[in-house]
Every structure is written in structure tokens, then in C-alpha cells.
Amino acid sequence: MDLEATPFRAFVKVAEHESFTRAAAELNISQPALSAMIKEMERRLGFRLFERTSRRVSLTREGRALITNAKRVVLEHDWALQRAREIVSNDLRIAAPLDSTLIAERAALTEAFATRHPKARIDVLALSPSRLYDAVRSDEADLALTLEPSARDELSPINAVRGAEFEARVLATRRVGLLAPPGHPFFGRARVAEAELKGVRVAVVGRVHGGPLASGVGRWLAEVGAETVRAGEADAISLMRLALRTGVAAVDIGWFEMARPAVGPSLATVGIEGGGVSTDLVMIRRPRAPRPLAERFWAFAGARAEAG
């Protein structure tokens, strides 16, 4: 079995270099061996791949028609071998939101684990919220770190997937509050009551942080009578800029304090008294025998969460 996709790789290299000599050198085989391989490939395909002259090598019409597919074969082969190496290795693959490097708790967790295991390879796959669960489900990742509405909320997706399909651990919880720009009526106040939000314009996060989280926050603001403002860029960082630019209050989902000094140092954090909503930083995995390093990370993150 040819696990190296050798004939297609040879075809692609000759086409790229327009030379059997240079292609053979890159493939680390002799030129006669390369020529024989291409001739056998042509025989089996039923058409010539190259026009050969004393001065140059060029693709035939049939070769030009095949080259894109051949490149795809080589690329897919390389991805498959990389995946095979990951399966048998003890590397750790963590799926996390695209902007999770700005979540202090997530960054501190992975950095602390990497410090404890300096020889381990830890890959953080930056994915959109909609892909995080699928990455764990398909074994693209060993586990995922994600933001969701509090597990106490019956509509939280954590409650829907926890059990037969996924295990879940809440690592930290944050109350949703507001960011008030200078000049706003709430600016300078540490807390306001839920009732005071009635009629107040509040910029809300969009689905970039996950549909359930955006829906939960929007539903809560609608229930208390706030006037929600939809932004073209509705991630937590962009809302900081929007609040400064327009003077409206913005939702603070509670995880992006690291960005405040650079983006909105003059914004004031305002807590909400009353029911409100909370968001969780959650770790999920499939309930199966994990690889040793993934198991150690699961236990390590759980111990840190329990320690506070």
C-alpha cells in the first residue's frame, strides 16, 4: 500500500519544477526512477502527462486537466497522515473560541498546564462557537473550552448535551453586567437595579460568541424592558468601541477584561442587582477513554476550578 501517494506527488513536483532533474532532487530519488514512475502512471491513466523536449518539460492538455486534482490528492494525503500521527501521539488538542486568547482564565489555564508539562505538545484549535462541539464529537479535539449561558439556565446547551454524549465541567462563572461610557447616566455607579434598565439603550453581543449566549442575554434584556441595540460588529471587544463612539451602554459578558486597558480604559463596569444572567466557562469532552495527557488536563483544570 502506497501511504505516500508517491505517483501523484511525483507528477505534481515535475509540473511545479518543469524539470525531471529538479523534481528528482527534491523527491530524493534518481531521475531514471522518476521518469519510469511517470511513464507507468501515464500508461495506467491512458494518456501522456508531459510534453518532453530537450529544453523543457510542460504539461499536456490532459496533464493540465488533472493537475488540480493531483494536488488535492497530495494535500489530503498529508492531512490524513498528520491525523494518523495525532491519533497515536499523546499530544493535547484543545478547541477554543477564536478570541479565547483574550479570556484571562483560559490563557492562564493553558499556560499553567504547559509550564507543568514543558515537553508536551499542546495545540489550541481556534474555532467558531458553532464548531467547538463538532470538533470534540469528531475527535478533531480532545476537549473544548467554551462560553455558554449558565448551566443553571434551563436553555443552556450544556444541559442538553451533558450525559451520554458529553461530559462537562464549569470552570468559572461571570455575571453579565454593563459597560457605561463617560457621560452615561450609569457612569460612576457600581451597581444598578434591573428595574432601572427599562427603556435604556443597550448594545448586545451577537452570535459570534455563540447563539445560545447571545439569545440568553437578549431574552433577559427584553424581559427587563431594555431597548437593545444591534451592532454590525457584535463581539465583546467591538461593543467596547461602540459604547465609546455612540455613548450607549454595552453588554459586558464578563470575560474580556484583558482588552479593556487597550480598547476602552474609560469605560465603567456596572453590576446588575436582581436576577440577571450569568455565563460559564465550560470544559467539555466525550465520555470515553481519553489519552493520558488529555486526562491530566481534565483533572488539572477541574482542580484549579475547585480551588477557586
PDB file of C-alpha atoms in Angstrom:
ATOM      1  CA  MET A   1       0.000   0.000   0.000  1.00  0.00           C
ATOM      2  CA  ASP A   2       1.363   3.405  -1.009  1.00  0.00           C
ATOM      3  CA  LEU A   3       0.820   5.637   2.012  1.00  0.00           C
ATOM      4  CA  GLU A   4       2.886   8.391   0.439  1.00  0.00           C
ATOM      5  CA  ALA A   5       0.720   8.995  -2.674  1.00  0.00           C
ATOM      6  CA  THR A   6       4.043   8.744  -4.494  1.00  0.00           C
ATOM      7  CA  PRO A   7       2.935   8.832  -8.179  1.00  0.00           C
ATOM      8  CA  PHE A   8       0.701  11.889  -7.665  1.00  0.00           C
ATOM      9  CA  ARG A   9       3.399  13.629  -5.631  1.00  0.00           C
ATOM     10  CA  ALA A  10       5.936  12.950  -8.393  1.00  0.00           C
ATOM     11  CA  PHE A  11       3.527  14.278 -11.044  1.00  0.00           C
ATOM     12  CA  VAL A  12       2.949  17.487  -9.045  1.00  0.00           C
ATOM     13  CA  LYS A  13       6.677  18.068  -8.461  1.00  0.00           C
ATOM     14  CA  VAL A  14       7.624  17.642 -12.115  1.00  0.00           C
ATOM     15  CA  ALA A  15       4.821  20.048 -13.083  1.00  0.00           C
ATOM     16  CA  GLU A  16       5.968  22.602 -10.491  1.00  0.00           C
ATOM     17  CA  HIS A  17       9.639  22.481 -11.499  1.00  0.00           C
ATOM     18  CA  GLU A  18       9.090  21.812 -15.219  1.00  0.00           C
ATOM     19  CA  SER A  19      12.123  19.585 -14.851  1.00  0.00           C
ATOM     20  CA  PHE A  20      12.654  15.902 -14.075  1.00  0.00           C
ATOM     21  CA  THR A  21      16.124  16.675 -12.720  1.00  0.00           C
ATOM     22  CA  ARG A  22      14.992  19.251 -10.149  1.00  0.00           C
ATOM     23  CA  ALA A  23      11.922  17.233  -9.187  1.00  0.00           C
ATOM     24  CA  ALA A  24      14.013  14.091  -8.656  1.00  0.00           C
ATOM     25  CA  ALA A  25      16.418  16.034  -6.423  1.00  0.00           C
ATOM     26  CA  GLU A  26      13.554  17.339  -4.261  1.00  0.00           C
ATOM     27  CA  LEU A  27      11.960  13.890  -4.030  1.00  0.00           C
ATOM     28  CA  ASN A  28      15.355  12.357  -3.246  1.00  0.00           C
ATOM     29  CA  ILE A  29      15.135   9.724  -5.971  1.00  0.00           C
ATOM     30  CA  SER A  30      17.103   9.182  -9.164  1.00  0.00           C
ATOM     31  CA  GLN A  31      15.971  10.818 -12.387  1.00  0.00           C
ATOM     32  CA  PRO A  32      15.590   7.439 -14.177  1.00  0.00           C
ATOM     33  CA  ALA A  33      13.388   6.180 -11.345  1.00  0.00           C
ATOM     34  CA  LEU A  34      11.243   9.310 -11.547  1.00  0.00           C
ATOM     35  CA  SER A  35      10.919   9.034 -15.322  1.00  0.00           C
ATOM     36  CA  ALA A  36       9.900   5.377 -15.007  1.00  0.00           C
ATOM     37  CA  MET A  37       7.313   6.261 -12.381  1.00  0.00           C
ATOM     38  CA  ILE A  38       5.735   8.955 -14.570  1.00  0.00           C
ATOM     39  CA  LYS A  39       5.724   6.639 -17.601  1.00  0.00           C
ATOM     40  CA  GLU A  40       3.953   3.927 -15.587  1.00  0.00           C
ATOM     41  CA  MET A  41       1.439   6.481 -14.315  1.00  0.00           C
ATOM     42  CA  GLU A  42       0.800   7.620 -17.899  1.00  0.00           C
ATOM     43  CA  ARG A  43       0.366   4.008 -19.000  1.00  0.00           C
ATOM     44  CA  ARG A  44      -2.200   3.330 -16.297  1.00  0.00           C
ATOM     45  CA  LEU A  45      -4.070   6.591 -16.911  1.00  0.00           C
ATOM     46  CA  GLY A  46      -4.153   6.077 -20.648  1.00  0.00           C
ATOM     47  CA  PHE A  47      -2.725   9.464 -21.659  1.00  0.00           C
ATOM     48  CA  ARG A  48       0.525  11.439 -21.522  1.00  0.00           C
ATOM     49  CA  LEU A  49       1.027  13.940 -18.722  1.00  0.00           C
ATOM     50  CA  PHE A  50       4.025  15.834 -20.103  1.00  0.00           C
ATOM     51  CA  GLU A  51       5.455  17.092 -23.367  1.00  0.00           C
ATOM     52  CA  ARG A  52       9.203  16.473 -23.228  1.00  0.00           C
ATOM     53  CA  THR A  53      11.772  18.304 -25.329  1.00  0.00           C
ATOM     54  CA  SER A  54      15.493  18.747 -24.923  1.00  0.00           C
ATOM     55  CA  ARG A  55      14.905  22.173 -23.389  1.00  0.00           C
ATOM     56  CA  ARG A  56      11.772  21.950 -21.250  1.00  0.00           C
ATOM     57  CA  VAL A  57       9.042  19.817 -19.773  1.00  0.00           C
ATOM     58  CA  SER A  58       5.458  21.068 -19.961  1.00  0.00           C
ATOM     59  CA  LEU A  59       2.039  19.692 -19.134  1.00  0.00           C
ATOM     60  CA  THR A  60      -0.089  18.247 -21.892  1.00  0.00           C
ATOM     61  CA  ARG A  61      -3.727  19.268 -22.200  1.00  0.00           C
ATOM     62  CA  GLU A  62      -4.661  16.153 -20.235  1.00  0.00           C
ATOM     63  CA  GLY A  63      -1.992  16.906 -17.652  1.00  0.00           C
ATOM     64  CA  ARG A  64      -3.367  20.419 -17.134  1.00  0.00           C
ATOM     65  CA  ALA A  65      -6.833  18.939 -16.652  1.00  0.00           C
ATOM     66  CA  LEU A  66      -5.529  16.551 -13.969  1.00  0.00           C
ATOM     67  CA  ILE A  67      -3.066  18.714 -12.040  1.00  0.00           C
ATOM     68  CA  THR A  68      -5.589  20.377  -9.686  1.00  0.00           C
ATOM     69  CA  ASN A  69      -6.993  17.010  -8.623  1.00  0.00           C
ATOM     70  CA  ALA A  70      -3.487  15.608  -8.183  1.00  0.00           C
ATOM     71  CA  LYS A  71      -2.559  18.478  -5.866  1.00  0.00           C
ATOM     72  CA  ARG A  72      -5.704  17.806  -3.872  1.00  0.00           C
ATOM     73  CA  VAL A  73      -4.769  14.124  -3.550  1.00  0.00           C
ATOM     74  CA  VAL A  74      -1.341  15.073  -2.174  1.00  0.00           C
ATOM     75  CA  LEU A  75      -2.801  17.613   0.239  1.00  0.00           C
ATOM     76  CA  GLU A  76      -5.487  15.247   1.519  1.00  0.00           C
ATOM     77  CA  HIS A  77      -2.863  12.539   1.914  1.00  0.00           C
ATOM     78  CA  ASP A  78      -0.652  14.811   4.019  1.00  0.00           C
ATOM     79  CA  TRP A  79      -3.613  15.790   6.188  1.00  0.00           C
ATOM     80  CA  ALA A  80      -4.546  12.130   6.641  1.00  0.00           C
ATOM     81  CA  LEU A  81      -1.018  11.172   7.728  1.00  0.00           C
ATOM     82  CA  GLN A  82      -0.911  14.122  10.125  1.00  0.00           C
ATOM     83  CA  ARG A  83      -4.217  12.966  11.586  1.00  0.00           C
ATOM     84  CA  ALA A  84      -2.826   9.428  11.928  1.00  0.00           C
ATOM     85  CA  ARG A  85       0.202  10.763  13.798  1.00  0.00           C
ATOM     86  CA  GLU A  86      -2.088  12.735  16.127  1.00  0.00           C
ATOM     87  CA  ILE A  87      -4.178   9.637  16.849  1.00  0.00           C
ATOM     88  CA  VAL A  88      -1.203   7.605  18.068  1.00  0.00           C
ATOM     89  CA  SER A  89       0.563  10.505  19.791  1.00  0.00           C
ATOM     90  CA  ASN A  90      -0.064  11.820  23.278  1.00  0.00           C
ATOM     91  CA  ASP A  91      -0.414  15.419  22.111  1.00  0.00           C
ATOM     92  CA  LEU A  92      -3.208  17.509  23.589  1.00  0.00           C
ATOM     93  CA  ARG A  93      -5.675  19.211  21.240  1.00  0.00           C
ATOM     94  CA  ILE A  94      -7.961  21.816  22.780  1.00  0.00           C
ATOM     95  CA  ALA A  95     -10.704  23.526  20.806  1.00  0.00           C
ATOM     96  CA  ALA A  96     -11.447  27.063  21.982  1.00  0.00           C
ATOM     97  CA  PRO A  97     -13.243  30.179  20.719  1.00  0.00           C
ATOM     98  CA  LEU A  98     -11.414  32.327  18.182  1.00  0.00           C
ATOM     99  CA  ASP A  99     -10.982  35.162  20.691  1.00  0.00           C
ATOM    100  CA  SER A 100     -10.147  32.978  23.689  1.00  0.00           C
ATOM    101  CA  THR A 101      -6.594  34.319  23.932  1.00  0.00           C
ATOM    102  CA  LEU A 102      -8.248  37.411  25.445  1.00  0.00           C
ATOM    103  CA  ILE A 103     -10.020  35.369  28.125  1.00  0.00           C
ATOM    104  CA  ALA A 104      -7.683  35.597  31.100  1.00  0.00           C
ATOM    105  CA  GLU A 105      -8.909  32.373  32.717  1.00  0.00           C
ATOM    106  CA  ARG A 106      -8.432  30.349  29.538  1.00  0.00           C
ATOM    107  CA  ALA A 107      -4.982  31.761  28.867  1.00  0.00           C
ATOM    108  CA  ALA A 108      -3.868  31.220  32.481  1.00  0.00           C
ATOM    109  CA  LEU A 109      -5.141  27.636  32.451  1.00  0.00           C
ATOM    110  CA  THR A 110      -3.318  26.522  29.305  1.00  0.00           C
ATOM    111  CA  GLU A 111      -0.154  28.421  30.263  1.00  0.00           C
ATOM    112  CA  ALA A 112      -0.083  26.830  33.726  1.00  0.00           C
ATOM    113  CA  PHE A 113      -0.555  23.356  32.263  1.00  0.00           C
ATOM    114  CA  ALA A 114       2.150  23.951  29.648  1.00  0.00           C
ATOM    115  CA  THR A 115       4.525  25.075  32.413  1.00  0.00           C
ATOM    116  CA  ARG A 116       3.829  21.880  34.336  1.00  0.00           C
ATOM    117  CA  HIS A 117       4.325  19.742  31.203  1.00  0.00           C
ATOM    118  CA  PRO A 118       7.113  21.519  29.279  1.00  0.00           C
ATOM    119  CA  LYS A 119       7.765  18.611  26.899  1.00  0.00           C
ATOM    120  CA  ALA A 120       4.130  18.158  25.909  1.00  0.00           C
ATOM    121  CA  ARG A 121       2.763  19.474  22.646  1.00  0.00           C
ATOM    122  CA  ILE A 122      -0.430  21.426  23.258  1.00  0.00           C
ATOM    123  CA  ASP A 123      -2.372  22.603  20.207  1.00  0.00           C
ATOM    124  CA  VAL A 124      -5.178  25.105  20.700  1.00  0.00           C
ATOM    125  CA  LEU A 125      -7.583  24.988  17.753  1.00  0.00           C
ATOM    126  CA  ALA A 126      -9.252  28.386  17.319  1.00  0.00           C
ATOM    127  CA  LEU A 127     -12.789  27.697  16.114  1.00  0.00           C
ATOM    128  CA  SER A 128     -16.132  29.438  15.921  1.00  0.00           C
ATOM    129  CA  PRO A 129     -18.546  28.548  18.757  1.00  0.00           C
ATOM    130  CA  SER A 130     -20.721  26.545  16.369  1.00  0.00           C
ATOM    131  CA  ARG A 131     -17.795  24.212  15.575  1.00  0.00           C
ATOM    132  CA  LEU A 132     -16.499  23.532  19.093  1.00  0.00           C
ATOM    133  CA  TYR A 133     -18.828  20.652  19.922  1.00  0.00           C
ATOM    134  CA  ASP A 134     -18.362  19.098  16.481  1.00  0.00           C
ATOM    135  CA  ALA A 135     -14.577  19.218  16.911  1.00  0.00           C
ATOM    136  CA  VAL A 136     -14.838  17.116  20.075  1.00  0.00           C
ATOM    137  CA  ARG A 137     -17.532  14.888  18.584  1.00  0.00           C
ATOM    138  CA  SER A 138     -15.345  14.076  15.554  1.00  0.00           C
ATOM    139  CA  ASP A 139     -12.146  13.649  17.646  1.00  0.00           C
ATOM    140  CA  GLU A 140     -10.560  16.643  15.944  1.00  0.00           C
ATOM    141  CA  ALA A 141     -10.027  17.877  19.506  1.00  0.00           C
ATOM    142  CA  ASP A 142      -9.674  16.008  22.806  1.00  0.00           C
ATOM    143  CA  LEU A 143     -11.767  18.581  24.603  1.00  0.00           C
ATOM    144  CA  ALA A 144     -13.120  22.092  24.215  1.00  0.00           C
ATOM    145  CA  LEU A 145     -13.280  25.244  26.304  1.00  0.00           C
ATOM    146  CA  THR A 146     -16.323  27.356  25.527  1.00  0.00           C
ATOM    147  CA  LEU A 147     -18.534  30.152  26.851  1.00  0.00           C
ATOM    148  CA  GLU A 148     -22.191  29.303  27.422  1.00  0.00           C
ATOM    149  CA  PRO A 149     -25.173  30.652  29.353  1.00  0.00           C
ATOM    150  CA  SER A 150     -25.014  29.463  32.941  1.00  0.00           C
ATOM    151  CA  ALA A 151     -25.756  25.770  33.426  1.00  0.00           C
ATOM    152  CA  ARG A 152     -28.409  26.975  35.863  1.00  0.00           C
ATOM    153  CA  ASP A 153     -30.309  28.299  32.816  1.00  0.00           C
ATOM    154  CA  GLU A 154     -32.567  25.527  31.551  1.00  0.00           C
ATOM    155  CA  LEU A 155     -31.898  26.675  27.965  1.00  0.00           C
ATOM    156  CA  SER A 156     -28.137  26.291  28.290  1.00  0.00           C
ATOM    157  CA  PRO A 157     -26.807  23.838  25.659  1.00  0.00           C
ATOM    158  CA  ILE A 158     -24.679  22.286  28.388  1.00  0.00           C
ATOM    159  CA  ASN A 159     -27.823  20.790  29.902  1.00  0.00           C
ATOM    160  CA  ALA A 160     -28.824  19.393  26.520  1.00  0.00           C
ATOM    161  CA  VAL A 161     -25.529  17.632  25.741  1.00  0.00           C
ATOM    162  CA  ARG A 162     -24.395  16.629  29.206  1.00  0.00           C
ATOM    163  CA  GLY A 163     -24.818  12.915  29.769  1.00  0.00           C
ATOM    164  CA  ALA A 164     -24.487  10.236  27.125  1.00  0.00           C
ATOM    165  CA  GLU A 165     -22.707  12.400  24.540  1.00  0.00           C
ATOM    166  CA  PHE A 166     -20.517  14.796  26.546  1.00  0.00           C
ATOM    167  CA  GLU A 167     -19.075  15.325  29.976  1.00  0.00           C
ATOM    168  CA  ALA A 168     -18.951  18.958  31.092  1.00  0.00           C
ATOM    169  CA  ARG A 169     -17.250  20.906  33.865  1.00  0.00           C
ATOM    170  CA  VAL A 170     -17.935  24.532  34.717  1.00  0.00           C
ATOM    171  CA  LEU A 171     -14.557  26.141  35.362  1.00  0.00           C
ATOM    172  CA  ALA A 172     -15.740  29.659  36.230  1.00  0.00           C
ATOM    173  CA  THR A 173     -18.871  31.784  36.170  1.00  0.00           C
ATOM    174  CA  ARG A 174     -19.342  35.501  35.472  1.00  0.00           C
ATOM    175  CA  ARG A 175     -22.371  37.699  35.958  1.00  0.00           C
ATOM    176  CA  VAL A 176     -23.420  39.687  32.906  1.00  0.00           C
ATOM    177  CA  GLY A 177     -23.200  43.418  33.518  1.00  0.00           C
ATOM    178  CA  LEU A 178     -22.883  46.630  31.559  1.00  0.00           C
ATOM    179  CA  LEU A 179     -20.090  48.864  30.329  1.00  0.00           C
ATOM    180  CA  ALA A 180     -21.007  52.531  30.624  1.00  0.00           C
ATOM    181  CA  PRO A 181     -19.089  55.248  28.717  1.00  0.00           C
ATOM    182  CA  PRO A 182     -18.311  58.648  30.255  1.00  0.00           C
ATOM    183  CA  GLY A 183     -21.420  60.830  30.284  1.00  0.00           C
ATOM    184  CA  HIS A 184     -23.845  57.912  30.502  1.00  0.00           C
ATOM    185  CA  PRO A 185     -26.354  58.068  33.418  1.00  0.00           C
ATOM    186  CA  PHE A 186     -24.899  54.822  34.800  1.00  0.00           C
ATOM    187  CA  PHE A 187     -21.278  56.001  34.589  1.00  0.00           C
ATOM    188  CA  GLY A 188     -19.688  56.064  38.033  1.00  0.00           C
ATOM    189  CA  ARG A 189     -22.258  53.752  39.596  1.00  0.00           C
ATOM    190  CA  ALA A 190     -21.006  50.398  40.799  1.00  0.00           C
ATOM    191  CA  ARG A 191     -24.425  48.738  40.515  1.00  0.00           C
ATOM    192  CA  VAL A 192     -27.907  49.437  39.161  1.00  0.00           C
ATOM    193  CA  ALA A 193     -31.158  47.595  39.715  1.00  0.00           C
ATOM    194  CA  GLU A 194     -32.717  45.530  36.931  1.00  0.00           C
ATOM    195  CA  ALA A 195     -35.735  47.845  37.019  1.00  0.00           C
ATOM    196  CA  GLU A 196     -33.510  50.770  36.023  1.00  0.00           C
ATOM    197  CA  LEU A 197     -32.747  49.104  32.675  1.00  0.00           C
ATOM    198  CA  LYS A 198     -36.278  49.714  31.406  1.00  0.00           C
ATOM    199  CA  GLY A 199     -36.107  51.935  28.324  1.00  0.00           C
ATOM    200  CA  VAL A 200     -32.282  52.132  28.435  1.00  0.00           C
ATOM    201  CA  ARG A 201     -30.470  51.515  25.146  1.00  0.00           C
ATOM    202  CA  VAL A 202     -28.029  48.631  25.488  1.00  0.00           C
ATOM    203  CA  ALA A 203     -25.768  47.265  22.734  1.00  0.00           C
ATOM    204  CA  VAL A 204     -25.908  43.466  22.757  1.00  0.00           C
ATOM    205  CA  VAL A 205     -23.485  40.740  21.782  1.00  0.00           C
ATOM    206  CA  GLY A 206     -24.197  38.752  18.629  1.00  0.00           C
ATOM    207  CA  ARG A 207     -23.834  35.130  17.670  1.00  0.00           C
ATOM    208  CA  VAL A 208     -20.055  35.498  17.321  1.00  0.00           C
ATOM    209  CA  HIS A 209     -19.927  34.385  20.976  1.00  0.00           C
ATOM    210  CA  GLY A 210     -22.411  31.595  20.349  1.00  0.00           C
ATOM    211  CA  GLY A 211     -26.085  31.605  19.535  1.00  0.00           C
ATOM    212  CA  PRO A 212     -27.293  30.385  22.966  1.00  0.00           C
ATOM    213  CA  LEU A 213     -25.272  33.026  24.809  1.00  0.00           C
ATOM    214  CA  ALA A 214     -26.486  35.830  22.543  1.00  0.00           C
ATOM    215  CA  SER A 215     -30.072  34.609  22.804  1.00  0.00           C
ATOM    216  CA  GLY A 216     -29.924  34.319  26.583  1.00  0.00           C
ATOM    217  CA  VAL A 217     -28.612  37.831  27.037  1.00  0.00           C
ATOM    218  CA  GLY A 218     -31.087  39.267  24.533  1.00  0.00           C
ATOM    219  CA  ARG A 219     -34.011  37.474  26.166  1.00  0.00           C
ATOM    220  CA  TRP A 220     -33.080  38.814  29.596  1.00  0.00           C
ATOM    221  CA  LEU A 221     -32.792  42.409  28.383  1.00  0.00           C
ATOM    222  CA  ALA A 222     -36.141  42.120  26.622  1.00  0.00           C
ATOM    223  CA  GLU A 223     -37.742  40.832  29.834  1.00  0.00           C
ATOM    224  CA  VAL A 224     -36.486  43.830  31.852  1.00  0.00           C
ATOM    225  CA  GLY A 225     -37.623  46.272  29.155  1.00  0.00           C
ATOM    226  CA  ALA A 226     -34.251  47.482  27.871  1.00  0.00           C
ATOM    227  CA  GLU A 227     -34.026  48.767  24.294  1.00  0.00           C
ATOM    228  CA  THR A 228     -31.490  46.516  22.600  1.00  0.00           C
ATOM    229  CA  VAL A 229     -29.090  47.955  20.043  1.00  0.00           C
ATOM    230  CA  ARG A 230     -27.798  45.586  17.361  1.00  0.00           C
ATOM    231  CA  ALA A 231     -24.272  46.296  16.160  1.00  0.00           C
ATOM    232  CA  GLY A 232     -22.634  45.404  12.860  1.00  0.00           C
ATOM    233  CA  GLU A 233     -19.680  44.019  14.824  1.00  0.00           C
ATOM    234  CA  ALA A 234     -21.228  42.461  17.888  1.00  0.00           C
ATOM    235  CA  ASP A 235     -18.322  40.764  19.627  1.00  0.00           C
ATOM    236  CA  ALA A 236     -17.420  41.851  23.155  1.00  0.00           C
ATOM    237  CA  ILE A 237     -14.409  43.907  22.045  1.00  0.00           C
ATOM    238  CA  SER A 238     -16.254  45.755  19.277  1.00  0.00           C
ATOM    239  CA  LEU A 239     -19.042  46.639  21.733  1.00  0.00           C
ATOM    240  CA  MET A 240     -16.485  48.483  23.843  1.00  0.00           C
ATOM    241  CA  ARG A 241     -15.617  50.649  20.861  1.00  0.00           C
ATOM    242  CA  LEU A 242     -19.291  51.123  20.044  1.00  0.00           C
ATOM    243  CA  ALA A 243     -20.055  52.317  23.574  1.00  0.00           C
ATOM    244  CA  LEU A 244     -17.264  54.896  23.418  1.00  0.00           C
ATOM    245  CA  ARG A 245     -18.279  56.056  19.936  1.00  0.00           C
ATOM    246  CA  THR A 246     -22.056  56.333  20.477  1.00  0.00           C
ATOM    247  CA  GLY A 247     -22.478  56.853  24.198  1.00  0.00           C
ATOM    248  CA  VAL A 248     -24.779  53.835  24.683  1.00  0.00           C
ATOM    249  CA  ALA A 249     -24.217  51.236  27.374  1.00  0.00           C
ATOM    250  CA  ALA A 250     -22.926  47.860  26.178  1.00  0.00           C
ATOM    251  CA  VAL A 251     -23.368  44.353  27.487  1.00  0.00           C
ATOM    252  CA  ASP A 252     -20.381  43.075  29.445  1.00  0.00           C
ATOM    253  CA  ILE A 253     -20.414  39.256  29.338  1.00  0.00           C
ATOM    254  CA  GLY A 254     -17.587  39.301  31.851  1.00  0.00           C
ATOM    255  CA  TRP A 255     -14.629  37.569  30.190  1.00  0.00           C
ATOM    256  CA  PHE A 256     -12.641  40.170  28.289  1.00  0.00           C
ATOM    257  CA  GLU A 257     -11.102  42.376  30.967  1.00  0.00           C
ATOM    258  CA  MET A 258      -7.697  41.884  29.321  1.00  0.00           C
ATOM    259  CA  ALA A 259      -8.840  44.032  26.383  1.00  0.00           C
ATOM    260  CA  ARG A 260     -10.217  46.907  28.439  1.00  0.00           C
ATOM    261  CA  PRO A 261      -6.931  48.810  29.036  1.00  0.00           C
ATOM    262  CA  ALA A 262      -6.230  48.919  25.292  1.00  0.00           C
ATOM    263  CA  VAL A 263      -9.751  49.290  23.883  1.00  0.00           C
ATOM    264  CA  GLY A 264     -11.892  51.065  26.469  1.00  0.00           C
ATOM    265  CA  PRO A 265      -9.955  52.181  29.555  1.00  0.00           C
ATOM    266  CA  SER A 266     -12.508  54.913  30.302  1.00  0.00           C
ATOM    267  CA  LEU A 267     -15.493  52.543  30.318  1.00  0.00           C
ATOM    268  CA  ALA A 268     -17.020  51.855  33.711  1.00  0.00           C
ATOM    269  CA  THR A 269     -18.126  48.386  34.786  1.00  0.00           C
ATOM    270  CA  VAL A 270     -21.669  48.392  36.150  1.00  0.00           C
ATOM    271  CA  GLY A 271     -23.105  45.405  38.009  1.00  0.00           C
ATOM    272  CA  ILE A 272     -26.771  44.465  37.839  1.00  0.00           C
ATOM    273  CA  GLU A 273     -28.776  43.847  41.020  1.00  0.00           C
ATOM    274  CA  GLY A 274     -31.597  41.346  40.732  1.00  0.00           C
ATOM    275  CA  GLY A 275     -31.996  38.130  38.787  1.00  0.00           C
ATOM    276  CA  GLY A 276     -29.805  38.898  35.800  1.00  0.00           C
ATOM    277  CA  VAL A 277     -27.951  36.269  33.807  1.00  0.00           C
ATOM    278  CA  SER A 278     -24.575  34.579  34.120  1.00  0.00           C
ATOM    279  CA  THR A 279     -22.181  32.939  31.702  1.00  0.00           C
ATOM    280  CA  ASP A 280     -19.925  29.949  32.285  1.00  0.00           C
ATOM    281  CA  LEU A 281     -16.502  28.989  31.026  1.00  0.00           C
ATOM    282  CA  VAL A 282     -17.119  25.311  30.359  1.00  0.00           C
ATOM    283  CA  MET A 283     -14.841  22.389  29.532  1.00  0.00           C
ATOM    284  CA  ILE A 284     -16.389  19.518  27.561  1.00  0.00           C
ATOM    285  CA  ARG A 285     -15.203  16.124  26.382  1.00  0.00           C
ATOM    286  CA  ARG A 286     -16.677  12.862  25.156  1.00  0.00           C
ATOM    287  CA  PRO A 287     -17.197  10.182  27.838  1.00  0.00           C
ATOM    288  CA  ARG A 288     -14.664   7.705  26.505  1.00  0.00           C
ATOM    289  CA  ALA A 289     -11.185   6.557  27.426  1.00  0.00           C
ATOM    290  CA  PRO A 290      -9.100   9.729  26.964  1.00  0.00           C
ATOM    291  CA  ARG A 291      -5.472   9.914  26.017  1.00  0.00           C
ATOM    292  CA  PRO A 292      -3.222  10.310  29.088  1.00  0.00           C
ATOM    293  CA  LEU A 293      -2.329  13.960  28.521  1.00  0.00           C
ATOM    294  CA  ALA A 294      -5.975  14.906  27.910  1.00  0.00           C
ATOM    295  CA  GLU A 295      -6.958  13.136  31.130  1.00  0.00           C
ATOM    296  CA  ARG A 296      -4.287  15.053  33.050  1.00  0.00           C
ATOM    297  CA  PHE A 297      -5.532  18.351  31.620  1.00  0.00           C
ATOM    298  CA  TRP A 298      -9.132  17.497  32.582  1.00  0.00           C
ATOM    299  CA  ALA A 299      -8.090  16.777  36.159  1.00  0.00           C
ATOM    300  CA  PHE A 300      -5.778  19.793  36.304  1.00  0.00           C
ATOM    301  CA  ALA A 301      -8.463  22.210  35.101  1.00  0.00           C
ATOM    302  CA  GLY A 302     -11.025  20.709  37.488  1.00  0.00           C
ATOM    303  CA  ALA A 303      -8.676  21.059  40.462  1.00  0.00           C
ATOM    304  CA  ARG A 304      -7.974  24.706  39.604  1.00  0.00           C
ATOM    305  CA  ALA A 305     -11.690  25.412  39.325  1.00  0.00           C
ATOM    306  CA  GLU A 306     -12.413  23.810  42.703  1.00  0.00           C
ATOM    307  CA  ALA A 307      -9.572  25.782  44.297  1.00  0.00           C
ATOM    308  CA  GLY A 308     -11.210  28.982  43.103  1.00  0.00           C
TER     309      GLY A 308
END
